[in-house]
PDB file of C-alpha atoms in Angstrom:
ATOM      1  CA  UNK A   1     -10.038   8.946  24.921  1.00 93.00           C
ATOM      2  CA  UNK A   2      -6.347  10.203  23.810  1.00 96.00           C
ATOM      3  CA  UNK A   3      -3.445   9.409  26.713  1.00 97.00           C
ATOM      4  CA  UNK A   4      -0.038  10.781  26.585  1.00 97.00           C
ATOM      5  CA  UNK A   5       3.219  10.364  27.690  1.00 97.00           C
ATOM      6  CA  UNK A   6       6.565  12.200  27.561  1.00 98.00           C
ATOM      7  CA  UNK A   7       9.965  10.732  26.673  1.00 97.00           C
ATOM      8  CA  UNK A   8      12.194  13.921  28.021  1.00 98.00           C
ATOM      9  CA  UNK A   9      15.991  13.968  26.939  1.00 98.00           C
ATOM     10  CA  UNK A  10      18.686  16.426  29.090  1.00 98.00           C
ATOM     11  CA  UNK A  11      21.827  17.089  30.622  1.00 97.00           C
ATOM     12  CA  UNK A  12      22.150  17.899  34.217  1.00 97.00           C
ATOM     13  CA  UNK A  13      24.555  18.065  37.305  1.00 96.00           C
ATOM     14  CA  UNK A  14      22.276  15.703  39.639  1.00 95.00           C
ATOM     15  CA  UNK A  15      22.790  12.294  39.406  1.00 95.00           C
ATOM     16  CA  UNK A  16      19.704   9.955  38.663  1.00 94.00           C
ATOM     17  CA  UNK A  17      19.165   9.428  42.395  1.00 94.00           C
ATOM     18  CA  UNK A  18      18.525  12.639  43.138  1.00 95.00           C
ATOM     19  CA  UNK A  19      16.277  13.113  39.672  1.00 95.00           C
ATOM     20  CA  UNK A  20      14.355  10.091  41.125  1.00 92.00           C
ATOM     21  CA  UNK A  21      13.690  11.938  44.325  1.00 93.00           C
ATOM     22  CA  UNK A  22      12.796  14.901  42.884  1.00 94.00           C
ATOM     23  CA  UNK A  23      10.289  13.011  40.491  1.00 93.00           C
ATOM     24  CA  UNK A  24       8.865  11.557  43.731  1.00 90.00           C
ATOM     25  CA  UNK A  25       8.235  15.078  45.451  1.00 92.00           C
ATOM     26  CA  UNK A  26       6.543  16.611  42.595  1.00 92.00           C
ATOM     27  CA  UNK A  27       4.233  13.601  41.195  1.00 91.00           C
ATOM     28  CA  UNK A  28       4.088  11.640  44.435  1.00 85.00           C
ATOM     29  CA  UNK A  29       0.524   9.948  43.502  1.00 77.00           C
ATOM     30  CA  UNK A  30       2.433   8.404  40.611  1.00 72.00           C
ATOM     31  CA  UNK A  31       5.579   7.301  41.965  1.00 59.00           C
ATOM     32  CA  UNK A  32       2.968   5.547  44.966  1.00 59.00           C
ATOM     33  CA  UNK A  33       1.695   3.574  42.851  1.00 61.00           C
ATOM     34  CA  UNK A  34       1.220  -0.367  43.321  1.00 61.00           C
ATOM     35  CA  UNK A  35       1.490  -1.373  39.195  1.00 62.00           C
ATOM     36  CA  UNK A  36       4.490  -3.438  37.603  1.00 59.00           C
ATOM     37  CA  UNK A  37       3.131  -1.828  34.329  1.00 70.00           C
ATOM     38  CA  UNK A  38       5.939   0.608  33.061  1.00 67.00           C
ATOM     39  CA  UNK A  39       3.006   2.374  31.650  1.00 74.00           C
ATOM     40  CA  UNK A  40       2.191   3.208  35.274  1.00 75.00           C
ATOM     41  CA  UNK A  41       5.452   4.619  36.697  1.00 86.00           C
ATOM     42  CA  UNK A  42       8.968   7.123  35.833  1.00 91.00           C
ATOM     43  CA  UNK A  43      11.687   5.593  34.383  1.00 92.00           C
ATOM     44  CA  UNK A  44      15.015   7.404  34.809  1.00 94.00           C
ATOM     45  CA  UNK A  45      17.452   6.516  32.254  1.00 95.00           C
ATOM     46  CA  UNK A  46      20.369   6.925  29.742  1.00 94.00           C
ATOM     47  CA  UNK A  47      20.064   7.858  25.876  1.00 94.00           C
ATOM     48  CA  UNK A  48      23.510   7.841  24.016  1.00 93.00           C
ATOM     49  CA  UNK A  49      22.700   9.792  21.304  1.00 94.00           C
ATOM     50  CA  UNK A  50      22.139  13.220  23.777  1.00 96.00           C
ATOM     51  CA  UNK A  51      25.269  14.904  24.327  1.00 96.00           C
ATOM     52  CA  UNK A  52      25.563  17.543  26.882  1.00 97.00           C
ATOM     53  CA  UNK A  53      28.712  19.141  28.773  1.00 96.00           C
ATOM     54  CA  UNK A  54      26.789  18.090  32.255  1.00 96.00           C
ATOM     55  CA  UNK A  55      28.241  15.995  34.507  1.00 95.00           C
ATOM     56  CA  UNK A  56      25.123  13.515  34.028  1.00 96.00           C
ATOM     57  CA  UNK A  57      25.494  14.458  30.133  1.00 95.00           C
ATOM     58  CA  UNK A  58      22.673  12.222  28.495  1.00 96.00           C
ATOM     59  CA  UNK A  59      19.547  11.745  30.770  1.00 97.00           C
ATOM     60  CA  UNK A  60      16.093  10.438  29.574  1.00 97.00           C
ATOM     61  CA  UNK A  61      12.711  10.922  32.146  1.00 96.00           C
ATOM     62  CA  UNK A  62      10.176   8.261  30.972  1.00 96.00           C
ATOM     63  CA  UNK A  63       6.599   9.218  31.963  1.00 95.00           C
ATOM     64  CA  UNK A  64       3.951   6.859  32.590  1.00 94.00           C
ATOM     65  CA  UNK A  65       0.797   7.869  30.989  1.00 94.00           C
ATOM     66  CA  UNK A  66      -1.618  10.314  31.698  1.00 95.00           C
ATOM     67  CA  UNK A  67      -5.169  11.360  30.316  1.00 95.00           C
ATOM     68  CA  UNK A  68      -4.815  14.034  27.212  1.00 96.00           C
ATOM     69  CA  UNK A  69      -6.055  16.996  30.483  1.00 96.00           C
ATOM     70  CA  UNK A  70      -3.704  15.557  32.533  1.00 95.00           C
ATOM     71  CA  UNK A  71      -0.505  15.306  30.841  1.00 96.00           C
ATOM     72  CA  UNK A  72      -0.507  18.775  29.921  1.00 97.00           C
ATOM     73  CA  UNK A  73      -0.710  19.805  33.579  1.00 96.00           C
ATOM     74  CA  UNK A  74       2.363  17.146  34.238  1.00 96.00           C
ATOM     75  CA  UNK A  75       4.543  18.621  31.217  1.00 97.00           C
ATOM     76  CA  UNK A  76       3.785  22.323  33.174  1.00 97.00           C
ATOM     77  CA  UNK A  77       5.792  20.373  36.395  1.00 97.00           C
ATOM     78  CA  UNK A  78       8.135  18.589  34.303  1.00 97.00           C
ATOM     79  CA  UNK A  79       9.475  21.506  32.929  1.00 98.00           C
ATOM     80  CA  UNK A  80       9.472  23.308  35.958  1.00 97.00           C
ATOM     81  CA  UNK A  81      11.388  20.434  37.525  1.00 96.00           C
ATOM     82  CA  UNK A  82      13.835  20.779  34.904  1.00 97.00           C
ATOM     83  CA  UNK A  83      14.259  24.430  35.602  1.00 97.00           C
ATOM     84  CA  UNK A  84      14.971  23.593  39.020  1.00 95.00           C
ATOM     85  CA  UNK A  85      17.899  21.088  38.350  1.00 95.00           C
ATOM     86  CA  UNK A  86      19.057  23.866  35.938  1.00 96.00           C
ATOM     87  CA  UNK A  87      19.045  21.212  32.746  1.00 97.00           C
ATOM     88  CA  UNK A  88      20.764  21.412  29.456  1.00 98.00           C
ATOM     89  CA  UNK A  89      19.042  20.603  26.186  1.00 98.00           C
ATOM     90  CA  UNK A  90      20.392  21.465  22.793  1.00 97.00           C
ATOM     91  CA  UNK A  91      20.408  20.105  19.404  1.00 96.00           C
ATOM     92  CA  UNK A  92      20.892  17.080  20.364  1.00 97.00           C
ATOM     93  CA  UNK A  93      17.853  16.695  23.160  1.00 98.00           C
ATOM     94  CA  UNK A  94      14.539  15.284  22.038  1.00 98.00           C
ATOM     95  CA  UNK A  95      11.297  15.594  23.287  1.00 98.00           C
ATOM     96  CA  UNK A  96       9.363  13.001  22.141  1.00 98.00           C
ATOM     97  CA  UNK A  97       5.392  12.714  22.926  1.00 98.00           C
ATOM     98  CA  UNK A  98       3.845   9.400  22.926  1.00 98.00           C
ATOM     99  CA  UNK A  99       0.009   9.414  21.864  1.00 98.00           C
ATOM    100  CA  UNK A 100      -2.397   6.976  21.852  1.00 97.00           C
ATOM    101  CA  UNK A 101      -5.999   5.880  22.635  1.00 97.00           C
ATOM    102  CA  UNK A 102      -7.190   4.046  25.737  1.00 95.00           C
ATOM    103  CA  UNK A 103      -9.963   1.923  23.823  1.00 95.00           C
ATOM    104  CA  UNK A 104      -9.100  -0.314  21.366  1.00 96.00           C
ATOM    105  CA  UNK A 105     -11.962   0.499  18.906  1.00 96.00           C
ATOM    106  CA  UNK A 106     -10.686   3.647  18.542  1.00 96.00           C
ATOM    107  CA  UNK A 107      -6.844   2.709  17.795  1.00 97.00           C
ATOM    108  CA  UNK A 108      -8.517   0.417  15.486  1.00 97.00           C
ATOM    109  CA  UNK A 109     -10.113   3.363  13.394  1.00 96.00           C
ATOM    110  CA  UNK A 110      -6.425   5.336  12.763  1.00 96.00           C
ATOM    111  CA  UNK A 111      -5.707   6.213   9.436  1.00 94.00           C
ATOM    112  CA  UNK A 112      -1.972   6.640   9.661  1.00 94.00           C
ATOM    113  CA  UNK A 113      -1.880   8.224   5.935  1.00 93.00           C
ATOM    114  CA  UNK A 114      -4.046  10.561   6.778  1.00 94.00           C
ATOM    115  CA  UNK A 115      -2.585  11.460  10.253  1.00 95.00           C
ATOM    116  CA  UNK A 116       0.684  12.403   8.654  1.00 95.00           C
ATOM    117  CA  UNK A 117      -0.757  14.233   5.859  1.00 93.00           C
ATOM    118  CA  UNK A 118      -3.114  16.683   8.548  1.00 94.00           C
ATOM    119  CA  UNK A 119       0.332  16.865  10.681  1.00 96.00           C
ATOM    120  CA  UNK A 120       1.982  20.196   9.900  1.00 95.00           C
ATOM    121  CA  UNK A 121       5.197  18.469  10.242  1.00 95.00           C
ATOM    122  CA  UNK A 122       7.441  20.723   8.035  1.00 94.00           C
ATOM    123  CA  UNK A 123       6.231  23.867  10.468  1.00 96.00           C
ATOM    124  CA  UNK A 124       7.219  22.589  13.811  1.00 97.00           C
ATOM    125  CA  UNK A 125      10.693  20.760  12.472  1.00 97.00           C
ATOM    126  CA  UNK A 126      11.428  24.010  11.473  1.00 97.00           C
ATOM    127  CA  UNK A 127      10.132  25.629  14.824  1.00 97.00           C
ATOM    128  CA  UNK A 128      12.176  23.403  16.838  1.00 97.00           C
ATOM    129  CA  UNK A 129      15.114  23.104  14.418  1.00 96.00           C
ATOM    130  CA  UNK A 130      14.940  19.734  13.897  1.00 96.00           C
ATOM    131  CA  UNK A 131      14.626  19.432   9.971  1.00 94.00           C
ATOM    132  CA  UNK A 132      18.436  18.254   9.635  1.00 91.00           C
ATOM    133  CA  UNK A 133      18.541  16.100  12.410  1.00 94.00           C
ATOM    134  CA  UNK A 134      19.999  12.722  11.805  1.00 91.00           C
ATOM    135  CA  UNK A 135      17.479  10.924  14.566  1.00 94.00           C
ATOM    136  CA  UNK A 136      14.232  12.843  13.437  1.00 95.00           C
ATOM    137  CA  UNK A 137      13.143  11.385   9.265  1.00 93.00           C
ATOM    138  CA  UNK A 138      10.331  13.472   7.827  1.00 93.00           C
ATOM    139  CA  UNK A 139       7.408  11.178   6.947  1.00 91.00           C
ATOM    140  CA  UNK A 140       6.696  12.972   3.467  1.00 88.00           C
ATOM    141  CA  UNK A 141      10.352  13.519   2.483  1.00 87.00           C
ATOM    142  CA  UNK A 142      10.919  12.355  -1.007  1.00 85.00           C
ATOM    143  CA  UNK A 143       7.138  11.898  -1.760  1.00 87.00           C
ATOM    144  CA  UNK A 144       6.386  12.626  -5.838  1.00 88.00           C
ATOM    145  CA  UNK A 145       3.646  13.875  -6.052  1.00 88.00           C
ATOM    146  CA  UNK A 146       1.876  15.226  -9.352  1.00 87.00           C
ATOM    147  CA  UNK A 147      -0.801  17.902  -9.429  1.00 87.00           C
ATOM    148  CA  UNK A 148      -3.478  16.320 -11.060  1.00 89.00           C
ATOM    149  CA  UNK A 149      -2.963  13.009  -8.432  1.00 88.00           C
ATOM    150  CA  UNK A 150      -6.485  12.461  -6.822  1.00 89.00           C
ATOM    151  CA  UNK A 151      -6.945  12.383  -3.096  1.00 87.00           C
ATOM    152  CA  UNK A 152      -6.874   9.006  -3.223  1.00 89.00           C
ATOM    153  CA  UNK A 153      -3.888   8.750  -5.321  1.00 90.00           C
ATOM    154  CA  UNK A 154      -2.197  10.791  -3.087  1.00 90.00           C
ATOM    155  CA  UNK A 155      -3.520   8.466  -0.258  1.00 88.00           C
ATOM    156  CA  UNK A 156      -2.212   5.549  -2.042  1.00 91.00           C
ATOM    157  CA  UNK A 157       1.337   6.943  -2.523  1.00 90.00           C
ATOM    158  CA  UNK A 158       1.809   8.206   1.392  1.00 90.00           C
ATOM    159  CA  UNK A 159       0.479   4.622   2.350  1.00 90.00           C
ATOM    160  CA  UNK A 160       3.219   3.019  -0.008  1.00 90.00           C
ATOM    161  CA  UNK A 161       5.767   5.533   1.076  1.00 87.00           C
ATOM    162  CA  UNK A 162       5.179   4.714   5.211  1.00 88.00           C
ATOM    163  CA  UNK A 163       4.642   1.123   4.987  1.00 85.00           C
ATOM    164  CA  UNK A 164       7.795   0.225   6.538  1.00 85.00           C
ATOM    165  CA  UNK A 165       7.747   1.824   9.728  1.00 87.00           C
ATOM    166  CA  UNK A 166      11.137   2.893  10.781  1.00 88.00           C
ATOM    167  CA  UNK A 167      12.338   4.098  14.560  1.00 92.00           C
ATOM    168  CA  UNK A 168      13.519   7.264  13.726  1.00 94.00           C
ATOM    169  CA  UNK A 169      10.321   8.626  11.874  1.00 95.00           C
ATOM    170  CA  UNK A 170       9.620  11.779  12.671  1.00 96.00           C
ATOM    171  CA  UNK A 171       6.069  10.094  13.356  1.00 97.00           C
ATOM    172  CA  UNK A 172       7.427   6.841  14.743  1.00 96.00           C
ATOM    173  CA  UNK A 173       4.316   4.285  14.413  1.00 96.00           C
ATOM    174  CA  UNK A 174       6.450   1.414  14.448  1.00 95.00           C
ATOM    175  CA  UNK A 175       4.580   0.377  17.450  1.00 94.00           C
ATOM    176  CA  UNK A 176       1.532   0.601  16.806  1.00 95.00           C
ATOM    177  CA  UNK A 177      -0.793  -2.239  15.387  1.00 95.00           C
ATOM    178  CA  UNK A 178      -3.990  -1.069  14.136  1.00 94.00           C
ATOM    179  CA  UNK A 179      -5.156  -4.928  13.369  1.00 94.00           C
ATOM    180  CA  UNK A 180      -5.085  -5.253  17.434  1.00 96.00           C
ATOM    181  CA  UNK A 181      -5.945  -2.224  17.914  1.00 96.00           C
ATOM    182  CA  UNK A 182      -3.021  -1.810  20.408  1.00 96.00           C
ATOM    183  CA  UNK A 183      -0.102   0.383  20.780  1.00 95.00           C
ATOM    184  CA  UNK A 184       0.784   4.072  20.468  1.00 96.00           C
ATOM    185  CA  UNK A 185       2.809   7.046  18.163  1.00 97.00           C
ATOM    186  CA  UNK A 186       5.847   8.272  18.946  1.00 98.00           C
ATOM    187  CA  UNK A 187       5.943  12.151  17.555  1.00 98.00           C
ATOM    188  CA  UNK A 188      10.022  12.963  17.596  1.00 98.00           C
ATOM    189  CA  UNK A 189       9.118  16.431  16.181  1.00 98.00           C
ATOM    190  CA  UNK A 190       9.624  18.385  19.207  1.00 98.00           C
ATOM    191  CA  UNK A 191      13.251  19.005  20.907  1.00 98.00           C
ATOM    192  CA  UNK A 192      16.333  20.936  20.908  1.00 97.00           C
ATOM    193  CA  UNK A 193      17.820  23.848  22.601  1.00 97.00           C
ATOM    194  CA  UNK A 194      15.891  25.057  25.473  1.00 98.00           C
ATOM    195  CA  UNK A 195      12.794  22.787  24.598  1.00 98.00           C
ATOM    196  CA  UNK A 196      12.016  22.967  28.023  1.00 98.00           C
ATOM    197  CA  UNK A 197      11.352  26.894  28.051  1.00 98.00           C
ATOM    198  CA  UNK A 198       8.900  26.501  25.603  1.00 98.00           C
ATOM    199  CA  UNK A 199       5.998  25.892  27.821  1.00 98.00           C
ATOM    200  CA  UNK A 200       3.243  27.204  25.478  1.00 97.00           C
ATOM    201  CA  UNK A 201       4.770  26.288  22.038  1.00 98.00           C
ATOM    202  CA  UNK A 202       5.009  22.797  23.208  1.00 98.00           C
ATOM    203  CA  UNK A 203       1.428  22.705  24.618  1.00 97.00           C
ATOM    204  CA  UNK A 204       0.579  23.932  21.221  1.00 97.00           C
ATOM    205  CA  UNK A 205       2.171  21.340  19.051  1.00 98.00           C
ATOM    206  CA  UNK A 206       0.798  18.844  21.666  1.00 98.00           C
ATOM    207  CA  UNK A 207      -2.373  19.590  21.274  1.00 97.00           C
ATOM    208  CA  UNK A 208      -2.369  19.601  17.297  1.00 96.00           C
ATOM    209  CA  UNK A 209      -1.026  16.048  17.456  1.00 97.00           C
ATOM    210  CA  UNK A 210      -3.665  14.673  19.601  1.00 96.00           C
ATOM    211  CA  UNK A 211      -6.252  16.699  17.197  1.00 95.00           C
ATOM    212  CA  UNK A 212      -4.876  15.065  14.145  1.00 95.00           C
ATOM    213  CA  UNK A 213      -4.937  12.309  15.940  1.00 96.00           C
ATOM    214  CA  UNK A 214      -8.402  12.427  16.627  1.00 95.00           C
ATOM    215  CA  UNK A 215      -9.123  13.566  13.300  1.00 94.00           C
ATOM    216  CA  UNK A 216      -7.680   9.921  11.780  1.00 94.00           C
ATOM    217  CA  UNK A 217     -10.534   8.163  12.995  1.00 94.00           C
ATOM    218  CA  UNK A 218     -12.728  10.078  11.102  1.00 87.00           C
ATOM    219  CA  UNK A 219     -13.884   9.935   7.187  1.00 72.00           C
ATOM    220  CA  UNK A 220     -15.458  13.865   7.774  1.00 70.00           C
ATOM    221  CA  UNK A 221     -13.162  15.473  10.367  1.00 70.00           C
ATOM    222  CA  UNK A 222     -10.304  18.109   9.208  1.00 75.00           C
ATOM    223  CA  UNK A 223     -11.708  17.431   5.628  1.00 75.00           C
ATOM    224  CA  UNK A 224     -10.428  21.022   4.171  1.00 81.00           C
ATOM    225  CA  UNK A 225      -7.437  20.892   6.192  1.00 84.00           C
ATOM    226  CA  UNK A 226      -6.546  18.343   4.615  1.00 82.00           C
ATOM    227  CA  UNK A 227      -7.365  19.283   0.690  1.00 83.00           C
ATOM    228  CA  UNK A 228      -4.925  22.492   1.777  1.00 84.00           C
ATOM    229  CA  UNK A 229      -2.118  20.212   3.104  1.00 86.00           C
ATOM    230  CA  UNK A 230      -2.424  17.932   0.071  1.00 83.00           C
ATOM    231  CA  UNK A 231      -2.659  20.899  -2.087  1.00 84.00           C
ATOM    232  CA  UNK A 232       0.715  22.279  -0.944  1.00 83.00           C
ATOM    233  CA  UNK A 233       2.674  19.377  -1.075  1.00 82.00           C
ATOM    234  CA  UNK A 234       1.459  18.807  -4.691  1.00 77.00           C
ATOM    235  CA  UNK A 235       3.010  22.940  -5.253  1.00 77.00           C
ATOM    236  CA  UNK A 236       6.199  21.685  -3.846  1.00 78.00           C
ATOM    237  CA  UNK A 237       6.677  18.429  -5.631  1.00 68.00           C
TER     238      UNK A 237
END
């Protein structure tokens, strides 16, 4: 089963206090909770790289984690509560979805190669206009690719290419360890100006990353989307 959780960066006039209460009133079954796993609760915070002209300029809301079904519903209220506190995101405002499965076996099965390569990463960097930005690195930037590589060439090259996981990826897997079958992705695709009034573009691009996700695991799954994605990149190398 795929969980998610949200990693939400603003500006606002409220100071974290009154975020905190706000939080409380709107997912109060969370905030109850008796867990000392940050997993299970809101975390209100500070992120110096967001700059805003609010008087609480560079906010973060860390989510705990919710069921796939579930956190769709919570990024409906979280964006709604952002409404309310009349927030400020621009270019320099992330959000960043954290993905990940609940079983071990299954982390276990992810092939991170081919996640990136069924990711239409180029499409929703350019939706969000996040393509320049200086915390967001595309995962196939600077891949050479040559159009009669095989698949598994290909394969081989993006595994070479991603092997050192680095923070600022625009698919950030630099916590997850297949081996242990533990951890989860950080997608830092999504973000910028007004992010937070993009209620169905955002539940879009959600659920293609849990579907390529998914699709990972899986020898069979997305097997012609991914001959088209591999395809195109070969055109543009």
């Amino acid at each position: 089963m795929i969980e998610v959780g949200y990693e939400l960066e603003m500006g606002v006039d409220a100071p974290s206090s009154t975020i905190r209460g706000a939080v409380k009133a709107i997912f109060p079954e969370i905030v109850d909770r008796n867990s000392f796993k940050p997993r299970d609760k809101f975390t209100i915070t500070s992120d110096c790289s967001v700059e805003t002209n609010r008087d609480n300029s560079d906010v973060e809301i860390v989510t705990p984690v919710w069921t796939l079904k579930n956190g769709l519903k919570a990024i409906d209220k979280l964006f709604t509560l952002m409404e309310l506190m009349n927030a400020q995101t621009n270019a320099s405002c992330g959000l960043h979805i954290n993905l990940g499965f609940s079983r071990k076996s299954e982390t276990k099965k992810i092939d991170e190669a081919k996640l990136v390569l069924l990711v239409d990463e180029q499409k929703w960097l350019k939706a969000f206009k996040r393509t320049n930005n200086n915390f967001v690195e595309p995962m196939k930037k600077g891949l050479r690719l040559r159009k009669n590589d095989s698949q598994d060439r290909v394969f081989t090259k993006l595994k070479n290419k991603i092997e050192n996981k680095y923070k600022y990826d625009s698919i950030n897997m630099s916590k997850l360890n297949i081996k242990k079958g533990t951890g989860w992705i950080e997608f830092r695709i999504v973000g910028g100006k007004n992010y937070h009034k993009r209620l169905r573009e955002v539940k879009t691009v959600i659920l293609h990353f849990a579907e390529s996700l998914q699709a990972s695991t899986n020898t069979v799954d997305k097997k012609n989307k991914l001959t088209r994605n591999i395809n195109s990149l070969k055109k543009k190398s």
